[in-house]
């Protein structure tokens, strides 16, 4: 088995036995995309979700023990997100870069803007997937701007290159969208992209639900990364709840009464009356009785004779 290919699938969390078994059946020259499909068909699951599902204290103790985990660090870098309230973020680097470059230039600065936006919110698990051929020098048919940002993000363990190679002068590129959806699904995170991944939705029914519920679209406005405040529509969760593992229920919004001060329902009215205190909403009849009692009591006090000292 080629060590580079075996090491790549081990980085995704698959066991060496499963990878070797698939490569023996498909052949040593099998493409990574085909190997990944076969692993999914076999039901082989990476070890990262199992370790993430364990309680936090037990997982920390296991990490400190002498036995080193077989799963690479970049799949375990949950940071505060695993035990905190923020979801992991998986960014479609090609989609974000081309969107920032107006679909003409692969703008790496757009990737940096998206990463910084999530970091400022407190997300500690942020991963960006980009095809490895983007490391090559730019050409006229595929211009790249600010290419040094990719190297900087790779050193920070934020950017992950999907494999690609050349066979007889032709570039063979693995399907990076499958890596993006797979990692986000296993980490129970959020996909940042304007792509709908319709082919992957038809391929896996579980991925279909996940993509529909966890896809965060965005826009660039004057070099500013702006996701929508309502990612799933007007009646869906807010952006904060969408990116949080423990959503906060929205505060009740009081609708003002259409009748205003002419309303005769009193405390039985279900609408909001700004002119009435919430603590004691009296009916109109009760308010009139209260005013009458106050006026009568004041009249009696004035009618009493005043005695001297």
PDB file of C-alpha atoms in Angstrom:
ATOM      1  CA  UNK A   1       0.000   0.000   0.000  1.00  0.00           C
ATOM      2  CA  UNK A   2       1.454   3.445  -0.882  1.00  0.00           C
ATOM      3  CA  UNK A   3       2.340   5.162   2.397  1.00  0.00           C
ATOM      4  CA  UNK A   4       1.108   8.574   1.218  1.00  0.00           C
ATOM      5  CA  UNK A   5      -2.337   7.227   0.312  1.00  0.00           C
ATOM      6  CA  UNK A   6      -2.592   5.214   3.528  1.00  0.00           C
ATOM      7  CA  UNK A   7      -1.519   8.218   5.589  1.00  0.00           C
ATOM      8  CA  UNK A   8      -4.118  10.415   3.909  1.00  0.00           C
ATOM      9  CA  UNK A   9      -7.047   8.183   4.845  1.00  0.00           C
ATOM     10  CA  UNK A  10      -5.656   7.725   8.332  1.00  0.00           C
ATOM     11  CA  UNK A  11      -5.772  11.523   8.656  1.00  0.00           C
ATOM     12  CA  UNK A  12      -9.501  11.302   7.999  1.00  0.00           C
ATOM     13  CA  UNK A  13      -9.775   8.917  10.950  1.00  0.00           C
ATOM     14  CA  UNK A  14     -10.224   5.597   9.116  1.00  0.00           C
ATOM     15  CA  UNK A  15      -8.567   2.461  10.435  1.00  0.00           C
ATOM     16  CA  UNK A  16      -5.566   1.106   8.584  1.00  0.00           C
ATOM     17  CA  UNK A  17      -7.171  -2.328   8.310  1.00  0.00           C
ATOM     18  CA  UNK A  18     -10.196  -0.951   6.463  1.00  0.00           C
ATOM     19  CA  UNK A  19      -8.065   1.170   4.126  1.00  0.00           C
ATOM     20  CA  UNK A  20      -5.780  -1.754   3.274  1.00  0.00           C
ATOM     21  CA  UNK A  21      -8.774  -3.996   2.652  1.00  0.00           C
ATOM     22  CA  UNK A  22     -10.331  -1.512   0.216  1.00  0.00           C
ATOM     23  CA  UNK A  23      -7.050  -0.902  -1.596  1.00  0.00           C
ATOM     24  CA  UNK A  24      -6.524  -4.633  -2.019  1.00  0.00           C
ATOM     25  CA  UNK A  25      -9.948  -4.975  -3.619  1.00  0.00           C
ATOM     26  CA  UNK A  26      -9.762  -1.857  -5.824  1.00  0.00           C
ATOM     27  CA  UNK A  27      -6.046  -1.946  -6.572  1.00  0.00           C
ATOM     28  CA  UNK A  28      -3.107   0.195  -5.505  1.00  0.00           C
ATOM     29  CA  UNK A  29      -3.765   2.774  -8.250  1.00  0.00           C
ATOM     30  CA  UNK A  30      -7.363   3.410  -7.217  1.00  0.00           C
ATOM     31  CA  UNK A  31      -8.377   7.038  -6.951  1.00  0.00           C
ATOM     32  CA  UNK A  32      -8.945   8.541  -3.505  1.00  0.00           C
ATOM     33  CA  UNK A  33     -12.506   9.391  -4.445  1.00  0.00           C
ATOM     34  CA  UNK A  34     -13.277   5.758  -5.270  1.00  0.00           C
ATOM     35  CA  UNK A  35     -11.609   4.555  -2.078  1.00  0.00           C
ATOM     36  CA  UNK A  36     -13.677   6.973  -0.023  1.00  0.00           C
ATOM     37  CA  UNK A  37     -16.892   5.770  -1.687  1.00  0.00           C
ATOM     38  CA  UNK A  38     -15.976   2.168  -0.922  1.00  0.00           C
ATOM     39  CA  UNK A  39     -15.212   3.006   2.720  1.00  0.00           C
ATOM     40  CA  UNK A  40     -18.599   4.677   3.073  1.00  0.00           C
ATOM     41  CA  UNK A  41     -20.313   1.702   1.429  1.00  0.00           C
ATOM     42  CA  UNK A  42     -18.575  -0.722   3.792  1.00  0.00           C
ATOM     43  CA  UNK A  43     -19.897   1.251   6.747  1.00  0.00           C
ATOM     44  CA  UNK A  44     -16.457   2.147   8.000  1.00  0.00           C
ATOM     45  CA  UNK A  45     -16.665   5.157  10.294  1.00  0.00           C
ATOM     46  CA  UNK A  46     -13.796   7.412  11.420  1.00  0.00           C
ATOM     47  CA  UNK A  47     -12.795   7.298  15.032  1.00  0.00           C
ATOM     48  CA  UNK A  48     -13.158  11.047  15.591  1.00  0.00           C
ATOM     49  CA  UNK A  49     -16.931  11.126  16.315  1.00  0.00           C
ATOM     50  CA  UNK A  50     -16.577   8.290  18.846  1.00  0.00           C
ATOM     51  CA  UNK A  51     -13.974  10.155  20.822  1.00  0.00           C
ATOM     52  CA  UNK A  52     -16.058  13.338  20.577  1.00  0.00           C
ATOM     53  CA  UNK A  53     -19.145  11.566  21.912  1.00  0.00           C
ATOM     54  CA  UNK A  54     -17.348  10.566  25.133  1.00  0.00           C
ATOM     55  CA  UNK A  55     -17.699  12.727  28.239  1.00  0.00           C
ATOM     56  CA  UNK A  56     -15.183  15.536  28.397  1.00  0.00           C
ATOM     57  CA  UNK A  57     -13.312  14.390  31.565  1.00  0.00           C
ATOM     58  CA  UNK A  58     -12.842  10.846  30.271  1.00  0.00           C
ATOM     59  CA  UNK A  59     -11.617  12.091  26.914  1.00  0.00           C
ATOM     60  CA  UNK A  60      -9.081  14.408  28.506  1.00  0.00           C
ATOM     61  CA  UNK A  61      -7.725  11.630  30.696  1.00  0.00           C
ATOM     62  CA  UNK A  62      -7.376   9.357  27.693  1.00  0.00           C
ATOM     63  CA  UNK A  63      -5.440  12.012  25.809  1.00  0.00           C
ATOM     64  CA  UNK A  64      -3.015  12.401  28.680  1.00  0.00           C
ATOM     65  CA  UNK A  65      -2.291   8.689  28.881  1.00  0.00           C
ATOM     66  CA  UNK A  66       0.735   7.056  27.337  1.00  0.00           C
ATOM     67  CA  UNK A  67      -1.083   5.561  24.353  1.00  0.00           C
ATOM     68  CA  UNK A  68      -1.122   7.970  21.416  1.00  0.00           C
ATOM     69  CA  UNK A  69      -4.326   8.149  19.362  1.00  0.00           C
ATOM     70  CA  UNK A  70      -4.303   6.914  15.811  1.00  0.00           C
ATOM     71  CA  UNK A  71      -6.471   9.828  14.656  1.00  0.00           C
ATOM     72  CA  UNK A  72      -4.613  12.993  13.537  1.00  0.00           C
ATOM     73  CA  UNK A  73      -4.708  16.135  15.661  1.00  0.00           C
ATOM     74  CA  UNK A  74      -6.624  18.282  13.170  1.00  0.00           C
ATOM     75  CA  UNK A  75      -9.737  16.104  13.546  1.00  0.00           C
ATOM     76  CA  UNK A  76      -9.477  16.332  17.343  1.00  0.00           C
ATOM     77  CA  UNK A  77      -8.994  20.095  17.560  1.00  0.00           C
ATOM     78  CA  UNK A  78     -12.394  20.775  18.992  1.00  0.00           C
ATOM     79  CA  UNK A  79     -11.083  23.281  21.504  1.00  0.00           C
ATOM     80  CA  UNK A  80     -13.931  24.981  23.317  1.00  0.00           C
ATOM     81  CA  UNK A  81     -16.493  23.933  20.699  1.00  0.00           C
ATOM     82  CA  UNK A  82     -16.700  20.267  21.754  1.00  0.00           C
ATOM     83  CA  UNK A  83     -17.741  21.077  25.311  1.00  0.00           C
ATOM     84  CA  UNK A  84     -18.877  24.662  24.671  1.00  0.00           C
ATOM     85  CA  UNK A  85     -21.863  26.130  22.950  1.00  0.00           C
ATOM     86  CA  UNK A  86     -20.498  26.954  19.469  1.00  0.00           C
ATOM     87  CA  UNK A  87     -20.636  24.557  16.544  1.00  0.00           C
ATOM     88  CA  UNK A  88     -17.572  23.582  14.478  1.00  0.00           C
ATOM     89  CA  UNK A  89     -17.209  25.459  11.189  1.00  0.00           C
ATOM     90  CA  UNK A  90     -16.227  23.830   7.863  1.00  0.00           C
ATOM     91  CA  UNK A  91     -15.635  26.328   5.043  1.00  0.00           C
ATOM     92  CA  UNK A  92     -15.783  25.555   1.326  1.00  0.00           C
ATOM     93  CA  UNK A  93     -12.591  27.406   0.446  1.00  0.00           C
ATOM     94  CA  UNK A  94     -13.032  27.330  -3.320  1.00  0.00           C
ATOM     95  CA  UNK A  95     -16.586  28.636  -3.112  1.00  0.00           C
ATOM     96  CA  UNK A  96     -15.670  31.449  -0.737  1.00  0.00           C
ATOM     97  CA  UNK A  97     -12.547  32.482  -2.670  1.00  0.00           C
ATOM     98  CA  UNK A  98     -14.300  32.554  -6.046  1.00  0.00           C
ATOM     99  CA  UNK A  99     -17.254  34.441  -4.562  1.00  0.00           C
ATOM    100  CA  UNK A 100     -14.933  37.116  -3.158  1.00  0.00           C
ATOM    101  CA  UNK A 101     -13.155  37.318  -6.517  1.00  0.00           C
ATOM    102  CA  UNK A 102     -16.441  37.824  -8.434  1.00  0.00           C
ATOM    103  CA  UNK A 103     -16.092  34.358  -9.988  1.00  0.00           C
ATOM    104  CA  UNK A 104     -13.076  35.557 -11.958  1.00  0.00           C
ATOM    105  CA  UNK A 105     -10.183  35.340  -9.478  1.00  0.00           C
ATOM    106  CA  UNK A 106      -9.482  32.840  -6.700  1.00  0.00           C
ATOM    107  CA  UNK A 107      -9.227  35.454  -3.933  1.00  0.00           C
ATOM    108  CA  UNK A 108      -7.560  33.972  -0.854  1.00  0.00           C
ATOM    109  CA  UNK A 109      -8.332  37.148   1.042  1.00  0.00           C
ATOM    110  CA  UNK A 110     -12.007  36.140   1.051  1.00  0.00           C
ATOM    111  CA  UNK A 111     -11.063  32.945   2.909  1.00  0.00           C
ATOM    112  CA  UNK A 112      -9.164  35.003   5.475  1.00  0.00           C
ATOM    113  CA  UNK A 113     -12.172  37.302   5.979  1.00  0.00           C
ATOM    114  CA  UNK A 114     -14.475  34.336   6.603  1.00  0.00           C
ATOM    115  CA  UNK A 115     -12.040  32.652   9.018  1.00  0.00           C
ATOM    116  CA  UNK A 116     -11.508  35.871  10.974  1.00  0.00           C
ATOM    117  CA  UNK A 117     -15.272  36.433  11.242  1.00  0.00           C
ATOM    118  CA  UNK A 118     -15.830  33.074  12.921  1.00  0.00           C
ATOM    119  CA  UNK A 119     -12.748  33.445  15.111  1.00  0.00           C
ATOM    120  CA  UNK A 120     -13.985  36.777  16.410  1.00  0.00           C
ATOM    121  CA  UNK A 121     -17.263  35.117  17.395  1.00  0.00           C
ATOM    122  CA  UNK A 122     -15.325  32.582  19.486  1.00  0.00           C
ATOM    123  CA  UNK A 123     -15.319  29.501  17.244  1.00  0.00           C
ATOM    124  CA  UNK A 124     -12.164  27.485  17.915  1.00  0.00           C
ATOM    125  CA  UNK A 125     -12.771  24.711  15.366  1.00  0.00           C
ATOM    126  CA  UNK A 126     -12.589  26.312  11.915  1.00  0.00           C
ATOM    127  CA  UNK A 127     -11.451  24.242   8.912  1.00  0.00           C
ATOM    128  CA  UNK A 128     -11.078  25.310   5.294  1.00  0.00           C
ATOM    129  CA  UNK A 129     -10.875  22.771   2.434  1.00  0.00           C
ATOM    130  CA  UNK A 130      -9.055  23.749  -0.763  1.00  0.00           C
ATOM    131  CA  UNK A 131      -7.810  21.535  -3.643  1.00  0.00           C
ATOM    132  CA  UNK A 132      -4.067  20.960  -3.432  1.00  0.00           C
ATOM    133  CA  UNK A 133      -3.471  22.157  -6.995  1.00  0.00           C
ATOM    134  CA  UNK A 134      -4.172  25.694  -5.762  1.00  0.00           C
ATOM    135  CA  UNK A 135      -0.627  25.623  -4.341  1.00  0.00           C
ATOM    136  CA  UNK A 136       0.748  25.675  -7.891  1.00  0.00           C
ATOM    137  CA  UNK A 137       1.762  28.972  -9.534  1.00  0.00           C
ATOM    138  CA  UNK A 138      -1.252  30.842 -10.955  1.00  0.00           C
ATOM    139  CA  UNK A 139      -2.041  30.640 -14.663  1.00  0.00           C
ATOM    140  CA  UNK A 140      -3.995  32.862 -17.011  1.00  0.00           C
ATOM    141  CA  UNK A 141      -7.005  30.562 -17.038  1.00  0.00           C
ATOM    142  CA  UNK A 142      -7.006  30.236 -13.214  1.00  0.00           C
ATOM    143  CA  UNK A 143      -5.678  33.432 -11.585  1.00  0.00           C
ATOM    144  CA  UNK A 144      -5.047  33.451  -7.825  1.00  0.00           C
ATOM    145  CA  UNK A 145      -4.755  36.530  -5.607  1.00  0.00           C
ATOM    146  CA  UNK A 146      -2.947  36.661  -2.232  1.00  0.00           C
ATOM    147  CA  UNK A 147      -1.774  33.061  -2.515  1.00  0.00           C
ATOM    148  CA  UNK A 148       0.490  33.459   0.538  1.00  0.00           C
ATOM    149  CA  UNK A 149      -2.619  33.435   2.762  1.00  0.00           C
ATOM    150  CA  UNK A 150      -3.080  29.726   2.001  1.00  0.00           C
ATOM    151  CA  UNK A 151       0.372  28.937   3.385  1.00  0.00           C
ATOM    152  CA  UNK A 152      -0.314  31.014   6.498  1.00  0.00           C
ATOM    153  CA  UNK A 153      -3.610  29.269   7.199  1.00  0.00           C
ATOM    154  CA  UNK A 154      -1.991  25.875   6.607  1.00  0.00           C
ATOM    155  CA  UNK A 155       0.656  26.650   9.253  1.00  0.00           C
ATOM    156  CA  UNK A 156      -2.154  27.559  11.663  1.00  0.00           C
ATOM    157  CA  UNK A 157      -3.787  24.123  11.055  1.00  0.00           C
ATOM    158  CA  UNK A 158      -6.853  25.844   9.640  1.00  0.00           C
ATOM    159  CA  UNK A 159      -6.524  24.989   5.945  1.00  0.00           C
ATOM    160  CA  UNK A 160      -6.622  21.396   4.670  1.00  0.00           C
ATOM    161  CA  UNK A 161      -5.661  20.498   1.081  1.00  0.00           C
ATOM    162  CA  UNK A 162      -7.695  17.832  -0.674  1.00  0.00           C
ATOM    163  CA  UNK A 163      -5.556  15.478  -2.805  1.00  0.00           C
ATOM    164  CA  UNK A 164      -4.893  15.847  -6.500  1.00  0.00           C
ATOM    165  CA  UNK A 165      -2.252  14.452  -8.858  1.00  0.00           C
ATOM    166  CA  UNK A 166      -1.265  14.295 -12.514  1.00  0.00           C
ATOM    167  CA  UNK A 167      -1.648  11.129 -14.573  1.00  0.00           C
ATOM    168  CA  UNK A 168      -0.057  11.224 -18.054  1.00  0.00           C
ATOM    169  CA  UNK A 169      -0.084  15.015 -18.016  1.00  0.00           C
ATOM    170  CA  UNK A 170      -3.716  15.294 -16.912  1.00  0.00           C
ATOM    171  CA  UNK A 171      -4.699  16.498 -13.450  1.00  0.00           C
ATOM    172  CA  UNK A 172      -6.816  14.095 -11.406  1.00  0.00           C
ATOM    173  CA  UNK A 173      -8.710  16.044  -8.750  1.00  0.00           C
ATOM    174  CA  UNK A 174     -10.616  14.424  -5.917  1.00  0.00           C
ATOM    175  CA  UNK A 175     -14.079  15.707  -5.127  1.00  0.00           C
ATOM    176  CA  UNK A 176     -13.431  18.215  -2.363  1.00  0.00           C
ATOM    177  CA  UNK A 177     -17.162  18.775  -1.726  1.00  0.00           C
ATOM    178  CA  UNK A 178     -17.436  15.248  -0.370  1.00  0.00           C
ATOM    179  CA  UNK A 179     -14.698  15.958   2.177  1.00  0.00           C
ATOM    180  CA  UNK A 180     -16.421  19.170   3.241  1.00  0.00           C
ATOM    181  CA  UNK A 181     -19.811  17.565   3.812  1.00  0.00           C
ATOM    182  CA  UNK A 182     -18.348  14.449   5.413  1.00  0.00           C
ATOM    183  CA  UNK A 183     -16.237  16.292   7.985  1.00  0.00           C
ATOM    184  CA  UNK A 184     -19.035  18.733   8.829  1.00  0.00           C
ATOM    185  CA  UNK A 185     -21.486  15.839   9.235  1.00  0.00           C
ATOM    186  CA  UNK A 186     -19.137  13.896  11.505  1.00  0.00           C
ATOM    187  CA  UNK A 187     -18.322  16.955  13.621  1.00  0.00           C
ATOM    188  CA  UNK A 188     -22.012  17.989  13.797  1.00  0.00           C
ATOM    189  CA  UNK A 189     -20.977  21.411  12.566  1.00  0.00           C
ATOM    190  CA  UNK A 190     -21.937  24.001   9.959  1.00  0.00           C
ATOM    191  CA  UNK A 191     -21.020  24.161   6.256  1.00  0.00           C
ATOM    192  CA  UNK A 192     -20.155  27.626   4.963  1.00  0.00           C
ATOM    193  CA  UNK A 193     -20.841  27.748   1.235  1.00  0.00           C
ATOM    194  CA  UNK A 194     -23.225  29.086  -1.403  1.00  0.00           C
ATOM    195  CA  UNK A 195     -23.274  25.666  -3.081  1.00  0.00           C
ATOM    196  CA  UNK A 196     -26.338  23.458  -2.505  1.00  0.00           C
ATOM    197  CA  UNK A 197     -24.458  20.125  -3.007  1.00  0.00           C
ATOM    198  CA  UNK A 198     -27.456  18.620  -4.800  1.00  0.00           C
ATOM    199  CA  UNK A 199     -25.457  15.635  -6.080  1.00  0.00           C
ATOM    200  CA  UNK A 200     -24.377  14.726  -2.542  1.00  0.00           C
ATOM    201  CA  UNK A 201     -27.944  15.180  -1.275  1.00  0.00           C
ATOM    202  CA  UNK A 202     -29.119  12.552  -3.754  1.00  0.00           C
ATOM    203  CA  UNK A 203     -26.221  10.285  -2.839  1.00  0.00           C
ATOM    204  CA  UNK A 204     -26.870  10.048   0.904  1.00  0.00           C
ATOM    205  CA  UNK A 205     -30.265  10.687   2.594  1.00  0.00           C
ATOM    206  CA  UNK A 206     -28.580  11.541   5.906  1.00  0.00           C
ATOM    207  CA  UNK A 207     -26.420  14.119   4.163  1.00  0.00           C
ATOM    208  CA  UNK A 208     -29.522  15.520   2.481  1.00  0.00           C
ATOM    209  CA  UNK A 209     -31.103  16.449   5.816  1.00  0.00           C
ATOM    210  CA  UNK A 210     -27.801  17.736   7.169  1.00  0.00           C
ATOM    211  CA  UNK A 211     -27.130  19.977   4.163  1.00  0.00           C
ATOM    212  CA  UNK A 212     -30.655  21.391   4.284  1.00  0.00           C
ATOM    213  CA  UNK A 213     -30.391  22.216   8.000  1.00  0.00           C
ATOM    214  CA  UNK A 214     -26.709  23.149   8.415  1.00  0.00           C
ATOM    215  CA  UNK A 215     -25.770  25.065   5.263  1.00  0.00           C
ATOM    216  CA  UNK A 216     -24.813  28.671   5.997  1.00  0.00           C
ATOM    217  CA  UNK A 217     -24.840  30.932   2.950  1.00  0.00           C
ATOM    218  CA  UNK A 218     -23.140  34.334   2.872  1.00  0.00           C
ATOM    219  CA  UNK A 219     -22.378  37.505   0.918  1.00  0.00           C
ATOM    220  CA  UNK A 220     -19.408  39.834   0.596  1.00  0.00           C
ATOM    221  CA  UNK A 221     -20.283  43.507   0.970  1.00  0.00           C
ATOM    222  CA  UNK A 222     -17.315  45.875   0.564  1.00  0.00           C
ATOM    223  CA  UNK A 223     -14.781  43.237   1.665  1.00  0.00           C
ATOM    224  CA  UNK A 224     -16.976  42.304   4.603  1.00  0.00           C
ATOM    225  CA  UNK A 225     -18.095  38.715   5.192  1.00  0.00           C
ATOM    226  CA  UNK A 226     -21.834  38.820   5.960  1.00  0.00           C
ATOM    227  CA  UNK A 227     -23.932  35.701   6.624  1.00  0.00           C
ATOM    228  CA  UNK A 228     -27.703  36.230   6.883  1.00  0.00           C
ATOM    229  CA  UNK A 229     -29.400  36.889  10.214  1.00  0.00           C
ATOM    230  CA  UNK A 230     -31.995  34.207   9.341  1.00  0.00           C
ATOM    231  CA  UNK A 231     -30.064  31.322   7.700  1.00  0.00           C
ATOM    232  CA  UNK A 232     -33.147  29.079   7.370  1.00  0.00           C
ATOM    233  CA  UNK A 233     -35.662  31.746   6.461  1.00  0.00           C
ATOM    234  CA  UNK A 234     -37.853  34.259   8.252  1.00  0.00           C
ATOM    235  CA  UNK A 235     -39.491  31.644  10.464  1.00  0.00           C
ATOM    236  CA  UNK A 236     -36.272  29.754  11.247  1.00  0.00           C
ATOM    237  CA  UNK A 237     -33.660  30.240  13.968  1.00  0.00           C
ATOM    238  CA  UNK A 238     -31.555  33.352  14.304  1.00  0.00           C
ATOM    239  CA  UNK A 239     -27.902  33.337  13.280  1.00  0.00           C
ATOM    240  CA  UNK A 240     -26.754  33.042  16.900  1.00  0.00           C
ATOM    241  CA  UNK A 241     -28.993  30.045  17.513  1.00  0.00           C
ATOM    242  CA  UNK A 242     -27.978  28.508  14.176  1.00  0.00           C
ATOM    243  CA  UNK A 243     -24.286  28.605  15.163  1.00  0.00           C
ATOM    244  CA  UNK A 244     -24.918  27.512  18.747  1.00  0.00           C
ATOM    245  CA  UNK A 245     -25.266  24.012  20.165  1.00  0.00           C
ATOM    246  CA  UNK A 246     -27.621  25.291  22.867  1.00  0.00           C
ATOM    247  CA  UNK A 247     -30.031  27.733  21.180  1.00  0.00           C
ATOM    248  CA  UNK A 248     -31.669  30.386  23.321  1.00  0.00           C
ATOM    249  CA  UNK A 249     -35.482  30.632  22.978  1.00  0.00           C
ATOM    250  CA  UNK A 250     -36.547  33.977  21.528  1.00  0.00           C
ATOM    251  CA  UNK A 251     -38.210  36.531  23.738  1.00  0.00           C
ATOM    252  CA  UNK A 252     -41.978  36.911  23.193  1.00  0.00           C
ATOM    253  CA  UNK A 253     -42.805  39.740  20.847  1.00  0.00           C
ATOM    254  CA  UNK A 254     -45.901  41.653  21.927  1.00  0.00           C
ATOM    255  CA  UNK A 255     -48.148  42.739  19.085  1.00  0.00           C
ATOM    256  CA  UNK A 256     -49.830  46.094  19.728  1.00  0.00           C
ATOM    257  CA  UNK A 257     -53.583  46.091  19.996  1.00  0.00           C
ATOM    258  CA  UNK A 258     -55.226  47.314  16.770  1.00  0.00           C
ATOM    259  CA  UNK A 259     -57.934  49.145  18.780  1.00  0.00           C
ATOM    260  CA  UNK A 260     -55.466  51.098  20.909  1.00  0.00           C
ATOM    261  CA  UNK A 261     -57.075  53.112  23.720  1.00  0.00           C
ATOM    262  CA  UNK A 262     -60.538  52.284  22.400  1.00  0.00           C
ATOM    263  CA  UNK A 263     -60.133  48.614  23.339  1.00  0.00           C
ATOM    264  CA  UNK A 264     -62.851  47.361  25.750  1.00  0.00           C
ATOM    265  CA  UNK A 265     -61.383  43.914  26.508  1.00  0.00           C
ATOM    266  CA  UNK A 266     -59.356  45.119  29.471  1.00  0.00           C
ATOM    267  CA  UNK A 267     -57.143  42.463  31.044  1.00  0.00           C
ATOM    268  CA  UNK A 268     -58.645  39.834  28.740  1.00  0.00           C
ATOM    269  CA  UNK A 269     -57.068  41.453  25.695  1.00  0.00           C
ATOM    270  CA  UNK A 270     -54.254  39.333  24.252  1.00  0.00           C
ATOM    271  CA  UNK A 271     -52.558  42.288  22.572  1.00  0.00           C
ATOM    272  CA  UNK A 272     -50.064  44.768  23.982  1.00  0.00           C
ATOM    273  CA  UNK A 273     -51.228  48.110  25.357  1.00  0.00           C
ATOM    274  CA  UNK A 274     -48.372  50.560  25.976  1.00  0.00           C
ATOM    275  CA  UNK A 275     -50.660  52.904  27.925  1.00  0.00           C
ATOM    276  CA  UNK A 276     -51.517  50.178  30.480  1.00  0.00           C
ATOM    277  CA  UNK A 277     -49.091  48.665  33.012  1.00  0.00           C
ATOM    278  CA  UNK A 278     -48.418  44.948  32.455  1.00  0.00           C
ATOM    279  CA  UNK A 279     -48.630  44.120  36.130  1.00  0.00           C
ATOM    280  CA  UNK A 280     -52.255  45.172  36.550  1.00  0.00           C
ATOM    281  CA  UNK A 281     -54.250  45.400  33.367  1.00  0.00           C
ATOM    282  CA  UNK A 282     -57.782  46.280  34.486  1.00  0.00           C
ATOM    283  CA  UNK A 283     -60.884  46.210  32.399  1.00  0.00           C
ATOM    284  CA  UNK A 284     -62.431  49.494  31.320  1.00  0.00           C
ATOM    285  CA  UNK A 285     -65.260  49.116  33.859  1.00  0.00           C
ATOM    286  CA  UNK A 286     -62.788  48.425  36.673  1.00  0.00           C
ATOM    287  CA  UNK A 287     -60.723  51.453  35.676  1.00  0.00           C
ATOM    288  CA  UNK A 288     -63.857  53.663  35.785  1.00  0.00           C
ATOM    289  CA  UNK A 289     -64.834  52.292  39.191  1.00  0.00           C
ATOM    290  CA  UNK A 290     -61.331  52.938  40.524  1.00  0.00           C
ATOM    291  CA  UNK A 291     -61.381  56.523  39.244  1.00  0.00           C
ATOM    292  CA  UNK A 292     -64.848  57.063  40.767  1.00  0.00           C
ATOM    293  CA  UNK A 293     -63.677  55.773  44.168  1.00  0.00           C
ATOM    294  CA  UNK A 294     -60.671  58.081  44.116  1.00  0.00           C
ATOM    295  CA  UNK A 295     -62.804  61.132  43.241  1.00  0.00           C
ATOM    296  CA  UNK A 296     -65.363  60.296  45.959  1.00  0.00           C
ATOM    297  CA  UNK A 297     -62.682  59.849  48.617  1.00  0.00           C
ATOM    298  CA  UNK A 298     -61.116  63.185  47.691  1.00  0.00           C
ATOM    299  CA  UNK A 299     -64.546  64.892  47.894  1.00  0.00           C
ATOM    300  CA  UNK A 300     -65.214  63.492  51.371  1.00  0.00           C
ATOM    301  CA  UNK A 301     -61.854  64.725  52.637  1.00  0.00           C
ATOM    302  CA  UNK A 302     -62.575  68.237  51.362  1.00  0.00           C
ATOM    303  CA  UNK A 303     -66.060  68.207  52.952  1.00  0.00           C
ATOM    304  CA  UNK A 304     -64.731  67.371  56.444  1.00  0.00           C
ATOM    305  CA  UNK A 305     -64.554  70.388  58.850  1.00  0.00           C
ATOM    306  CA  UNK A 306     -61.099  71.462  59.689  1.00  0.00           C
ATOM    307  CA  UNK A 307     -60.516  71.794  63.457  1.00  0.00           C
ATOM    308  CA  UNK A 308     -58.013  74.149  64.987  1.00  0.00           C
ATOM    309  CA  UNK A 309     -55.169  73.015  67.214  1.00  0.00           C
TER     310      UNK A 309
END
